[in-house]
Amino acid sequence: MFATYLIGLREGLEATLVVSILVAFLVKSQRRDRLPQVWAGVGLAVVLSVLFGWLIEYTSTSLLARSEDRELFEAITSVAAVVFVTWMIFWMRRAARTIAGELRGKLTEALAVGSLAVAGMAFLAVIREGLETALIFYSAAQGAAGDSRPLLALIGGIVTAVVLGVLLYASALRINLSKFFTWTGALLILVAAGILKYGVHDFQEAGVLPGLNDLAFDITSTLDPSTWYAALLAGMFNVTPAPTVLETIAWVGYAVPVLLLFLRPARRTPAPAATTTVTERGADTGTEAEAEAEAASTPQRA
């Protein structure tokens, strides 16, 4: 449950910050008349994301008759989810300083084109997060068929993200977004390692990869699967007491190098001129990422 809550919180906050930047720019530019188009684009992105999640689930449970086909489908979606998670956390780390300036520039161009362009720009800004959330959630929640708790945890994470985004926009809350995205990014890497391990297991059950019965170790007597802490480890990071050799290689081979790359100090480069004032305005928070949230709240104080 924590893994799906974290997915909803992380992806939801990214989408909320994007929407906050767009809304703040329109309010500050005295273009409130374009806000309905922004909300229309956001609403359409949310609806299509939910439909995409339903389509994935329907394909797995209804369209694929053979168990081998279902296992293969789940394995492929797991690998795709790992790719999206990895790309997302490194993209956010790199783009945090400039995302507000880029979004404002694109929105300025969309305003010059017309209302459909504004709605389309808002739609594109949110749909990526929505599709990623649907795919990652499906992969992370595999094995919990008939259990509504992962879905409730995901919704809880998204609701928490929306509340945080609204409070940030209203300047009622200050959080260190740089540290937030670093810690949640590190946890998501471990979640992604578990998803990859699950995908490898599905490939083995589908007969694509060998070694389904070749266990790397068996600590069932120590890590009893029926205990709460074993269930927590399995649910969060897919750590199981009797993994196969290939599952273990996949988990370690992904988690260790990706964590090292993600946690290494990033090289600082000068921010573009367009975002300099934003960074200066948020300098008291100590992070460039918070400056973007500070920019989103500027209209409320103007």
PDB file of C-alpha atoms in Angstrom:
ATOM      1  CA  MET A   1       0.000   0.000   0.000  1.00  0.00           C
ATOM      2  CA  PHE A   2       2.793   2.433   0.830  1.00  0.00           C
ATOM      3  CA  ALA A   3       4.315   1.919  -2.608  1.00  0.00           C
ATOM      4  CA  THR A   4       1.089   2.874  -4.398  1.00  0.00           C
ATOM      5  CA  TYR A   5       0.535   5.799  -1.991  1.00  0.00           C
ATOM      6  CA  LEU A   6       4.047   7.023  -2.806  1.00  0.00           C
ATOM      7  CA  ILE A   7       3.345   6.714  -6.534  1.00  0.00           C
ATOM      8  CA  GLY A   8       0.170   8.764  -6.203  1.00  0.00           C
ATOM      9  CA  LEU A   9       1.877  11.369  -4.012  1.00  0.00           C
ATOM     10  CA  ARG A  10       4.916  11.794  -6.226  1.00  0.00           C
ATOM     11  CA  GLU A  11       3.152  11.832  -9.586  1.00  0.00           C
ATOM     12  CA  GLY A  12       0.231  13.813  -8.203  1.00  0.00           C
ATOM     13  CA  LEU A  13       2.454  16.539  -6.783  1.00  0.00           C
ATOM     14  CA  GLU A  14       4.326  16.876 -10.062  1.00  0.00           C
ATOM     15  CA  ALA A  15       1.058  17.305 -11.947  1.00  0.00           C
ATOM     16  CA  THR A  16      -0.300  19.690  -9.303  1.00  0.00           C
ATOM     17  CA  LEU A  17       2.795  21.890  -9.489  1.00  0.00           C
ATOM     18  CA  VAL A  18       2.510  22.020 -13.273  1.00  0.00           C
ATOM     19  CA  VAL A  19      -1.137  23.086 -13.076  1.00  0.00           C
ATOM     20  CA  SER A  20      -0.302  25.643 -10.355  1.00  0.00           C
ATOM     21  CA  ILE A  21       2.342  27.227 -12.571  1.00  0.00           C
ATOM     22  CA  LEU A  22      -0.092  27.504 -15.477  1.00  0.00           C
ATOM     23  CA  VAL A  23      -2.885  28.951 -13.335  1.00  0.00           C
ATOM     24  CA  ALA A  24      -0.536  31.393 -11.598  1.00  0.00           C
ATOM     25  CA  PHE A  25       0.785  32.651 -14.919  1.00  0.00           C
ATOM     26  CA  LEU A  26      -2.719  33.273 -16.282  1.00  0.00           C
ATOM     27  CA  VAL A  27      -3.833  35.038 -13.100  1.00  0.00           C
ATOM     28  CA  LYS A  28      -0.754  37.251 -13.014  1.00  0.00           C
ATOM     29  CA  SER A  29      -1.117  38.020 -16.732  1.00  0.00           C
ATOM     30  CA  GLN A  30      -4.745  39.086 -16.236  1.00  0.00           C
ATOM     31  CA  ARG A  31      -5.908  36.237 -18.486  1.00  0.00           C
ATOM     32  CA  ARG A  32      -8.399  34.587 -16.162  1.00  0.00           C
ATOM     33  CA  ASP A  33     -10.685  34.131 -19.159  1.00  0.00           C
ATOM     34  CA  ARG A  34      -8.399  31.284 -20.274  1.00  0.00           C
ATOM     35  CA  LEU A  35      -8.645  29.358 -16.995  1.00  0.00           C
ATOM     36  CA  PRO A  36     -11.656  27.286 -18.186  1.00  0.00           C
ATOM     37  CA  GLN A  37      -9.557  26.034 -21.115  1.00  0.00           C
ATOM     38  CA  VAL A  38      -6.766  25.022 -18.732  1.00  0.00           C
ATOM     39  CA  TRP A  39      -9.192  23.111 -16.506  1.00  0.00           C
ATOM     40  CA  ALA A  40     -10.779  21.503 -19.572  1.00  0.00           C
ATOM     41  CA  GLY A  41      -7.373  20.252 -20.721  1.00  0.00           C
ATOM     42  CA  VAL A  42      -6.546  19.000 -17.230  1.00  0.00           C
ATOM     43  CA  GLY A  43      -9.928  17.255 -16.925  1.00  0.00           C
ATOM     44  CA  LEU A  44      -9.535  15.533 -20.286  1.00  0.00           C
ATOM     45  CA  ALA A  45      -6.045  14.341 -19.308  1.00  0.00           C
ATOM     46  CA  VAL A  46      -7.394  12.872 -16.061  1.00  0.00           C
ATOM     47  CA  VAL A  47     -10.259  11.082 -17.840  1.00  0.00           C
ATOM     48  CA  LEU A  48      -7.956   9.579 -20.483  1.00  0.00           C
ATOM     49  CA  SER A  49      -5.489   8.482 -17.797  1.00  0.00           C
ATOM     50  CA  VAL A  50      -8.254   6.636 -15.943  1.00  0.00           C
ATOM     51  CA  LEU A  51      -9.397   5.037 -19.204  1.00  0.00           C
ATOM     52  CA  PHE A  52      -5.828   3.995 -19.955  1.00  0.00           C
ATOM     53  CA  GLY A  53      -5.555   2.334 -16.547  1.00  0.00           C
ATOM     54  CA  TRP A  54      -8.871   0.559 -17.111  1.00  0.00           C
ATOM     55  CA  LEU A  55      -7.728  -0.607 -20.555  1.00  0.00           C
ATOM     56  CA  ILE A  56      -4.564  -2.129 -19.129  1.00  0.00           C
ATOM     57  CA  GLU A  57      -6.533  -3.966 -16.457  1.00  0.00           C
ATOM     58  CA  TYR A  58      -9.211  -5.082 -18.936  1.00  0.00           C
ATOM     59  CA  THR A  59      -6.582  -6.373 -21.357  1.00  0.00           C
ATOM     60  CA  SER A  60      -4.946  -8.430 -18.637  1.00  0.00           C
ATOM     61  CA  THR A  61      -8.109  -9.861 -17.096  1.00  0.00           C
ATOM     62  CA  SER A  62     -10.497 -10.186 -20.051  1.00  0.00           C
ATOM     63  CA  LEU A  63      -8.747 -10.078 -23.422  1.00  0.00           C
ATOM     64  CA  LEU A  64      -5.944 -12.513 -22.627  1.00  0.00           C
ATOM     65  CA  ALA A  65      -7.296 -16.004 -22.149  1.00  0.00           C
ATOM     66  CA  ARG A  66      -4.113 -18.012 -21.547  1.00  0.00           C
ATOM     67  CA  SER A  67      -2.252 -17.591 -18.262  1.00  0.00           C
ATOM     68  CA  GLU A  68       1.061 -17.521 -20.176  1.00  0.00           C
ATOM     69  CA  ASP A  69      -0.182 -14.561 -22.207  1.00  0.00           C
ATOM     70  CA  ARG A  70      -1.265 -12.738 -19.066  1.00  0.00           C
ATOM     71  CA  GLU A  71       2.090 -13.349 -17.425  1.00  0.00           C
ATOM     72  CA  LEU A  72       3.895 -12.065 -20.507  1.00  0.00           C
ATOM     73  CA  PHE A  73       1.667  -8.982 -20.665  1.00  0.00           C
ATOM     74  CA  GLU A  74       2.300  -8.216 -16.980  1.00  0.00           C
ATOM     75  CA  ALA A  75       6.031  -8.713 -17.492  1.00  0.00           C
ATOM     76  CA  ILE A  76       6.122  -6.274 -20.410  1.00  0.00           C
ATOM     77  CA  THR A  77       4.103  -3.643 -18.532  1.00  0.00           C
ATOM     78  CA  SER A  78       6.428  -4.063 -15.542  1.00  0.00           C
ATOM     79  CA  VAL A  79       9.503  -3.359 -17.656  1.00  0.00           C
ATOM     80  CA  ALA A  80       7.759  -0.383 -19.265  1.00  0.00           C
ATOM     81  CA  ALA A  81       6.834   0.972 -15.823  1.00  0.00           C
ATOM     82  CA  VAL A  82      10.453   0.696 -14.653  1.00  0.00           C
ATOM     83  CA  VAL A  83      11.589   2.633 -17.728  1.00  0.00           C
ATOM     84  CA  PHE A  84       9.020   5.377 -17.039  1.00  0.00           C
ATOM     85  CA  VAL A  85       9.901   5.586 -13.331  1.00  0.00           C
ATOM     86  CA  THR A  86      13.608   5.867 -14.078  1.00  0.00           C
ATOM     87  CA  TRP A  87      13.088   8.492 -16.757  1.00  0.00           C
ATOM     88  CA  MET A  88      10.668  10.460 -14.567  1.00  0.00           C
ATOM     89  CA  ILE A  89      12.867  10.789 -11.493  1.00  0.00           C
ATOM     90  CA  PHE A  90      15.962  11.776 -13.452  1.00  0.00           C
ATOM     91  CA  TRP A  91      13.953  14.181 -15.629  1.00  0.00           C
ATOM     92  CA  MET A  92      12.499  15.944 -12.593  1.00  0.00           C
ATOM     93  CA  ARG A  93      15.936  16.199 -11.017  1.00  0.00           C
ATOM     94  CA  ARG A  94      17.310  17.857 -14.146  1.00  0.00           C
ATOM     95  CA  ALA A  95      14.333  20.017 -15.090  1.00  0.00           C
ATOM     96  CA  ALA A  96      13.271  21.339 -11.673  1.00  0.00           C
ATOM     97  CA  ARG A  97      15.035  24.676 -12.159  1.00  0.00           C
ATOM     98  CA  THR A  98      13.605  25.474 -15.579  1.00  0.00           C
ATOM     99  CA  ILE A  99      10.198  23.793 -15.711  1.00  0.00           C
ATOM    100  CA  ALA A 100       8.270  26.926 -14.684  1.00  0.00           C
ATOM    101  CA  GLY A 101       9.988  29.114 -17.255  1.00  0.00           C
ATOM    102  CA  GLU A 102       9.456  26.549 -20.001  1.00  0.00           C
ATOM    103  CA  LEU A 103       5.771  26.134 -19.145  1.00  0.00           C
ATOM    104  CA  ARG A 104       5.198  29.893 -19.076  1.00  0.00           C
ATOM    105  CA  GLY A 105       6.909  30.239 -22.442  1.00  0.00           C
ATOM    106  CA  LYS A 106       4.762  27.520 -23.994  1.00  0.00           C
ATOM    107  CA  LEU A 107       1.615  28.970 -22.468  1.00  0.00           C
ATOM    108  CA  THR A 108       2.461  32.415 -23.873  1.00  0.00           C
ATOM    109  CA  GLU A 109       2.685  30.877 -27.329  1.00  0.00           C
ATOM    110  CA  ALA A 110      -0.583  28.994 -26.786  1.00  0.00           C
ATOM    111  CA  LEU A 111      -2.364  32.198 -25.712  1.00  0.00           C
ATOM    112  CA  ALA A 112      -1.349  33.800 -28.987  1.00  0.00           C
ATOM    113  CA  VAL A 113      -2.850  30.890 -30.948  1.00  0.00           C
ATOM    114  CA  GLY A 114      -6.191  30.540 -29.201  1.00  0.00           C
ATOM    115  CA  SER A 115      -8.298  28.729 -26.617  1.00  0.00           C
ATOM    116  CA  LEU A 116      -7.815  25.263 -28.127  1.00  0.00           C
ATOM    117  CA  ALA A 117      -4.056  25.703 -27.957  1.00  0.00           C
ATOM    118  CA  VAL A 118      -4.308  26.635 -24.260  1.00  0.00           C
ATOM    119  CA  ALA A 119      -6.428  23.570 -23.524  1.00  0.00           C
ATOM    120  CA  GLY A 120      -4.058  21.387 -25.561  1.00  0.00           C
ATOM    121  CA  MET A 121      -1.023  22.745 -23.741  1.00  0.00           C
ATOM    122  CA  ALA A 122      -2.589  22.044 -20.338  1.00  0.00           C
ATOM    123  CA  PHE A 123      -3.652  18.596 -21.546  1.00  0.00           C
ATOM    124  CA  LEU A 124      -0.131  17.681 -22.690  1.00  0.00           C
ATOM    125  CA  ALA A 125       1.388  19.006 -19.475  1.00  0.00           C
ATOM    126  CA  VAL A 126      -0.771  16.676 -17.353  1.00  0.00           C
ATOM    127  CA  ILE A 127      -1.373  13.611 -19.549  1.00  0.00           C
ATOM    128  CA  ARG A 128       2.215  12.387 -19.225  1.00  0.00           C
ATOM    129  CA  GLU A 129       1.910  12.229 -15.450  1.00  0.00           C
ATOM    130  CA  GLY A 130      -1.483  10.546 -15.713  1.00  0.00           C
ATOM    131  CA  LEU A 131      -0.384   7.819 -18.121  1.00  0.00           C
ATOM    132  CA  GLU A 132       2.746   7.176 -16.075  1.00  0.00           C
ATOM    133  CA  THR A 133       0.676   6.894 -12.906  1.00  0.00           C
ATOM    134  CA  ALA A 134      -1.731   4.394 -14.495  1.00  0.00           C
ATOM    135  CA  LEU A 135       1.071   2.202 -15.851  1.00  0.00           C
ATOM    136  CA  ILE A 136       3.219   2.300 -12.721  1.00  0.00           C
ATOM    137  CA  PHE A 137       0.238   1.668 -10.462  1.00  0.00           C
ATOM    138  CA  TYR A 138      -0.834  -1.361 -12.487  1.00  0.00           C
ATOM    139  CA  SER A 139       2.667  -2.813 -12.305  1.00  0.00           C
ATOM    140  CA  ALA A 140       3.125  -2.045  -8.605  1.00  0.00           C
ATOM    141  CA  ALA A 141      -0.286  -3.471  -7.653  1.00  0.00           C
ATOM    142  CA  GLN A 142       0.118  -6.793  -9.465  1.00  0.00           C
ATOM    143  CA  GLY A 143      -0.603  -9.706  -7.205  1.00  0.00           C
ATOM    144  CA  ALA A 144      -3.258  -7.753  -5.305  1.00  0.00           C
ATOM    145  CA  ALA A 145      -6.218  -8.843  -7.431  1.00  0.00           C
ATOM    146  CA  GLY A 146      -9.496  -8.288  -5.661  1.00  0.00           C
ATOM    147  CA  ASP A 147      -7.835  -6.074  -3.052  1.00  0.00           C
ATOM    148  CA  SER A 148      -9.016  -2.464  -3.158  1.00  0.00           C
ATOM    149  CA  ARG A 149      -6.386  -1.190  -0.720  1.00  0.00           C
ATOM    150  CA  PRO A 150      -3.717  -0.379  -3.356  1.00  0.00           C
ATOM    151  CA  LEU A 151      -6.250   1.694  -5.311  1.00  0.00           C
ATOM    152  CA  LEU A 152      -7.350   3.492  -2.151  1.00  0.00           C
ATOM    153  CA  ALA A 153      -3.709   4.156  -1.286  1.00  0.00           C
ATOM    154  CA  LEU A 154      -3.100   5.585  -4.766  1.00  0.00           C
ATOM    155  CA  ILE A 155      -6.134   7.864  -4.464  1.00  0.00           C
ATOM    156  CA  GLY A 156      -4.965   8.900  -1.008  1.00  0.00           C
ATOM    157  CA  GLY A 157      -1.563   9.838  -2.396  1.00  0.00           C
ATOM    158  CA  ILE A 158      -3.117  11.894  -5.193  1.00  0.00           C
ATOM    159  CA  VAL A 159      -5.467  13.670  -2.767  1.00  0.00           C
ATOM    160  CA  THR A 160      -2.522  14.450  -0.480  1.00  0.00           C
ATOM    161  CA  ALA A 161      -0.601  15.846  -3.456  1.00  0.00           C
ATOM    162  CA  VAL A 162      -3.518  18.074  -4.478  1.00  0.00           C
ATOM    163  CA  VAL A 163      -3.864  19.409  -0.929  1.00  0.00           C
ATOM    164  CA  LEU A 164      -0.129  20.127  -0.739  1.00  0.00           C
ATOM    165  CA  GLY A 165      -0.243  21.814  -4.141  1.00  0.00           C
ATOM    166  CA  VAL A 166      -3.136  24.059  -3.127  1.00  0.00           C
ATOM    167  CA  LEU A 167      -1.398  25.012   0.132  1.00  0.00           C
ATOM    168  CA  LEU A 168       1.824  25.773  -1.720  1.00  0.00           C
ATOM    169  CA  TYR A 169      -0.059  27.920  -4.217  1.00  0.00           C
ATOM    170  CA  ALA A 170      -1.756  29.813  -1.394  1.00  0.00           C
ATOM    171  CA  SER A 171       1.596  30.226   0.420  1.00  0.00           C
ATOM    172  CA  ALA A 172       0.094  28.505   3.443  1.00  0.00           C
ATOM    173  CA  LEU A 173       2.789  25.823   3.370  1.00  0.00           C
ATOM    174  CA  ARG A 174       6.497  25.690   2.710  1.00  0.00           C
ATOM    175  CA  ILE A 175       8.263  22.404   2.085  1.00  0.00           C
ATOM    176  CA  ASN A 176      11.724  21.700   0.767  1.00  0.00           C
ATOM    177  CA  LEU A 177      10.706  20.334  -2.624  1.00  0.00           C
ATOM    178  CA  SER A 178      14.270  19.476  -3.555  1.00  0.00           C
ATOM    179  CA  LYS A 179      14.615  17.143  -0.556  1.00  0.00           C
ATOM    180  CA  PHE A 180      11.080  15.844  -1.084  1.00  0.00           C
ATOM    181  CA  PHE A 181      11.782  14.794  -4.668  1.00  0.00           C
ATOM    182  CA  THR A 182      15.175  13.370  -3.670  1.00  0.00           C
ATOM    183  CA  TRP A 183      13.767  11.145  -0.914  1.00  0.00           C
ATOM    184  CA  THR A 184      10.696  10.072  -2.872  1.00  0.00           C
ATOM    185  CA  GLY A 185      12.893   9.486  -5.921  1.00  0.00           C
ATOM    186  CA  ALA A 186      15.171   7.174  -3.934  1.00  0.00           C
ATOM    187  CA  LEU A 187      12.181   5.260  -2.555  1.00  0.00           C
ATOM    188  CA  LEU A 188      10.660   4.990  -6.032  1.00  0.00           C
ATOM    189  CA  ILE A 189      13.905   3.502  -7.325  1.00  0.00           C
ATOM    190  CA  LEU A 190      13.509   0.719  -4.762  1.00  0.00           C
ATOM    191  CA  VAL A 191       9.863   0.336  -5.764  1.00  0.00           C
ATOM    192  CA  ALA A 192      10.946   0.153  -9.418  1.00  0.00           C
ATOM    193  CA  ALA A 193      13.538  -2.489  -8.531  1.00  0.00           C
ATOM    194  CA  GLY A 194      10.731  -4.552  -7.019  1.00  0.00           C
ATOM    195  CA  ILE A 195       8.583  -4.043 -10.123  1.00  0.00           C
ATOM    196  CA  LEU A 196      11.472  -5.197 -12.317  1.00  0.00           C
ATOM    197  CA  LYS A 197      11.949  -8.242 -10.090  1.00  0.00           C
ATOM    198  CA  TYR A 198       8.243  -9.013 -10.447  1.00  0.00           C
ATOM    199  CA  GLY A 199       8.541  -8.599 -14.217  1.00  0.00           C
ATOM    200  CA  VAL A 200      11.430 -11.057 -14.367  1.00  0.00           C
ATOM    201  CA  HIS A 201       9.351 -13.538 -12.369  1.00  0.00           C
ATOM    202  CA  ASP A 202       6.485 -13.127 -14.858  1.00  0.00           C
ATOM    203  CA  PHE A 203       8.873 -13.678 -17.772  1.00  0.00           C
ATOM    204  CA  GLN A 204       9.975 -16.906 -16.064  1.00  0.00           C
ATOM    205  CA  GLU A 205       6.399 -18.046 -15.497  1.00  0.00           C
ATOM    206  CA  ALA A 206       5.604 -17.268 -19.156  1.00  0.00           C
ATOM    207  CA  GLY A 207       8.522 -19.464 -20.215  1.00  0.00           C
ATOM    208  CA  VAL A 208      10.469 -16.595 -21.793  1.00  0.00           C
ATOM    209  CA  LEU A 209      13.258 -16.719 -19.207  1.00  0.00           C
ATOM    210  CA  PRO A 210      14.637 -19.870 -17.552  1.00  0.00           C
ATOM    211  CA  GLY A 211      15.341 -20.566 -13.894  1.00  0.00           C
ATOM    212  CA  LEU A 212      11.882 -20.422 -12.340  1.00  0.00           C
ATOM    213  CA  ASN A 213      12.887 -23.093  -9.804  1.00  0.00           C
ATOM    214  CA  ASP A 214      16.491 -21.914  -9.296  1.00  0.00           C
ATOM    215  CA  LEU A 215      16.355 -20.061  -5.989  1.00  0.00           C
ATOM    216  CA  ALA A 216      19.092 -17.606  -5.023  1.00  0.00           C
ATOM    217  CA  PHE A 217      18.336 -18.235  -1.328  1.00  0.00           C
ATOM    218  CA  ASP A 218      15.481 -19.291   0.908  1.00  0.00           C
ATOM    219  CA  ILE A 219      15.057 -17.469   4.220  1.00  0.00           C
ATOM    220  CA  THR A 220      11.405 -18.380   4.697  1.00  0.00           C
ATOM    221  CA  SER A 221      12.157 -19.647   8.195  1.00  0.00           C
ATOM    222  CA  THR A 222      13.589 -16.225   9.106  1.00  0.00           C
ATOM    223  CA  LEU A 223      11.351 -13.954   7.004  1.00  0.00           C
ATOM    224  CA  ASP A 224       7.976 -15.614   7.443  1.00  0.00           C
ATOM    225  CA  PRO A 225       5.724 -14.430   4.572  1.00  0.00           C
ATOM    226  CA  SER A 226       2.742 -14.399   6.951  1.00  0.00           C
ATOM    227  CA  THR A 227       4.281 -11.735   9.212  1.00  0.00           C
ATOM    228  CA  TRP A 228       3.393  -8.054   8.860  1.00  0.00           C
ATOM    229  CA  TYR A 229       6.983  -6.945   8.200  1.00  0.00           C
ATOM    230  CA  ALA A 230       7.428  -9.545   5.442  1.00  0.00           C
ATOM    231  CA  ALA A 231       4.174  -8.356   3.857  1.00  0.00           C
ATOM    232  CA  LEU A 232       5.398  -4.743   4.167  1.00  0.00           C
ATOM    233  CA  LEU A 233       8.700  -5.506   2.427  1.00  0.00           C
ATOM    234  CA  ALA A 234       6.937  -7.489  -0.277  1.00  0.00           C
ATOM    235  CA  GLY A 235       4.327  -4.795  -0.811  1.00  0.00           C
ATOM    236  CA  MET A 236       6.785  -1.893  -0.901  1.00  0.00           C
ATOM    237  CA  PHE A 237       9.854  -3.274  -2.633  1.00  0.00           C
ATOM    238  CA  ASN A 238       8.846  -6.840  -3.634  1.00  0.00           C
ATOM    239  CA  VAL A 239      11.451  -8.285  -1.287  1.00  0.00           C
ATOM    240  CA  THR A 240      10.513 -11.955  -0.902  1.00  0.00           C
ATOM    241  CA  PRO A 241      12.126 -14.694   1.199  1.00  0.00           C
ATOM    242  CA  ALA A 242      12.701 -17.121  -1.704  1.00  0.00           C
ATOM    243  CA  PRO A 243      13.548 -15.251  -4.933  1.00  0.00           C
ATOM    244  CA  THR A 244      15.021 -16.870  -8.007  1.00  0.00           C
ATOM    245  CA  VAL A 245      18.576 -16.165  -9.124  1.00  0.00           C
ATOM    246  CA  LEU A 246      17.456 -13.983 -12.042  1.00  0.00           C
ATOM    247  CA  GLU A 247      15.029 -12.036  -9.834  1.00  0.00           C
ATOM    248  CA  THR A 248      17.823 -11.258  -7.379  1.00  0.00           C
ATOM    249  CA  ILE A 249      20.225 -10.235 -10.138  1.00  0.00           C
ATOM    250  CA  ALA A 250      17.562  -7.943 -11.618  1.00  0.00           C
ATOM    251  CA  TRP A 251      16.732  -6.299  -8.264  1.00  0.00           C
ATOM    252  CA  VAL A 252      20.342  -5.682  -7.245  1.00  0.00           C
ATOM    253  CA  GLY A 253      21.521  -4.911 -10.785  1.00  0.00           C
ATOM    254  CA  TYR A 254      18.936  -2.133 -11.091  1.00  0.00           C
ATOM    255  CA  ALA A 255      18.695  -0.726  -7.568  1.00  0.00           C
ATOM    256  CA  VAL A 256      22.392  -0.308  -6.764  1.00  0.00           C
ATOM    257  CA  PRO A 257      23.694   1.525  -9.860  1.00  0.00           C
ATOM    258  CA  VAL A 258      20.546   3.642 -10.328  1.00  0.00           C
ATOM    259  CA  LEU A 259      20.564   4.714  -6.671  1.00  0.00           C
ATOM    260  CA  LEU A 260      24.247   5.653  -6.914  1.00  0.00           C
ATOM    261  CA  LEU A 261      23.628   7.703 -10.057  1.00  0.00           C
ATOM    262  CA  PHE A 262      20.565   9.392  -8.601  1.00  0.00           C
ATOM    263  CA  LEU A 263      22.093  10.277  -5.226  1.00  0.00           C
ATOM    264  CA  ARG A 264      25.409  11.563  -6.509  1.00  0.00           C
ATOM    265  CA  PRO A 265      25.736  15.363  -6.234  1.00  0.00           C
ATOM    266  CA  ALA A 266      24.407  17.084  -9.336  1.00  0.00           C
ATOM    267  CA  ARG A 267      26.628  19.526 -11.184  1.00  0.00           C
ATOM    268  CA  ARG A 268      25.232  23.008 -10.816  1.00  0.00           C
ATOM    269  CA  THR A 269      24.860  25.084 -13.943  1.00  0.00           C
ATOM    270  CA  PRO A 270      23.739  28.730 -14.165  1.00  0.00           C
ATOM    271  CA  ALA A 271      19.987  29.085 -14.524  1.00  0.00           C
ATOM    272  CA  PRO A 272      18.691  30.675 -17.753  1.00  0.00           C
ATOM    273  CA  ALA A 273      18.030  34.402 -17.578  1.00  0.00           C
ATOM    274  CA  ALA A 274      14.270  33.835 -17.831  1.00  0.00           C
ATOM    275  CA  THR A 275      14.222  31.985 -14.511  1.00  0.00           C
ATOM    276  CA  THR A 276      16.802  34.039 -12.608  1.00  0.00           C
ATOM    277  CA  THR A 277      14.246  36.270 -10.899  1.00  0.00           C
ATOM    278  CA  VAL A 278      12.192  33.245  -9.944  1.00  0.00           C
ATOM    279  CA  THR A 279      15.208  31.640  -8.284  1.00  0.00           C
ATOM    280  CA  GLU A 280      16.091  34.818  -6.472  1.00  0.00           C
ATOM    281  CA  ARG A 281      12.519  35.177  -5.250  1.00  0.00           C
ATOM    282  CA  GLY A 282      12.711  31.690  -3.771  1.00  0.00           C
ATOM    283  CA  ALA A 283      16.262  31.964  -2.462  1.00  0.00           C
ATOM    284  CA  ASP A 284      15.160  31.957   1.156  1.00  0.00           C
ATOM    285  CA  THR A 285      13.949  28.367   0.777  1.00  0.00           C
ATOM    286  CA  GLY A 286      17.408  27.181  -0.176  1.00  0.00           C
ATOM    287  CA  THR A 287      16.424  25.209  -3.281  1.00  0.00           C
ATOM    288  CA  GLU A 288      15.703  26.023  -6.881  1.00  0.00           C
ATOM    289  CA  ALA A 289      12.786  23.600  -6.963  1.00  0.00           C
ATOM    290  CA  GLU A 290      11.038  25.529  -4.228  1.00  0.00           C
ATOM    291  CA  ALA A 291      11.500  28.692  -6.227  1.00  0.00           C
ATOM    292  CA  GLU A 292       9.157  27.256  -8.825  1.00  0.00           C
ATOM    293  CA  ALA A 293       6.508  26.660  -6.158  1.00  0.00           C
ATOM    294  CA  GLU A 294       7.186  30.179  -4.910  1.00  0.00           C
ATOM    295  CA  ALA A 295       6.516  31.448  -8.416  1.00  0.00           C
ATOM    296  CA  ALA A 296       3.198  29.646  -8.437  1.00  0.00           C
ATOM    297  CA  SER A 297       2.130  31.474  -5.300  1.00  0.00           C
ATOM    298  CA  THR A 298       3.210  34.942  -6.485  1.00  0.00           C
ATOM    299  CA  PRO A 299      -0.203  35.980  -7.872  1.00  0.00           C
ATOM    300  CA  GLN A 300      -1.802  35.325  -4.516  1.00  0.00           C
ATOM    301  CA  ARG A 301       0.372  37.950  -2.921  1.00  0.00           C
ATOM    302  CA  ALA A 302       0.254  40.431  -5.784  1.00  0.00           C
TER     303      ALA A 302
END
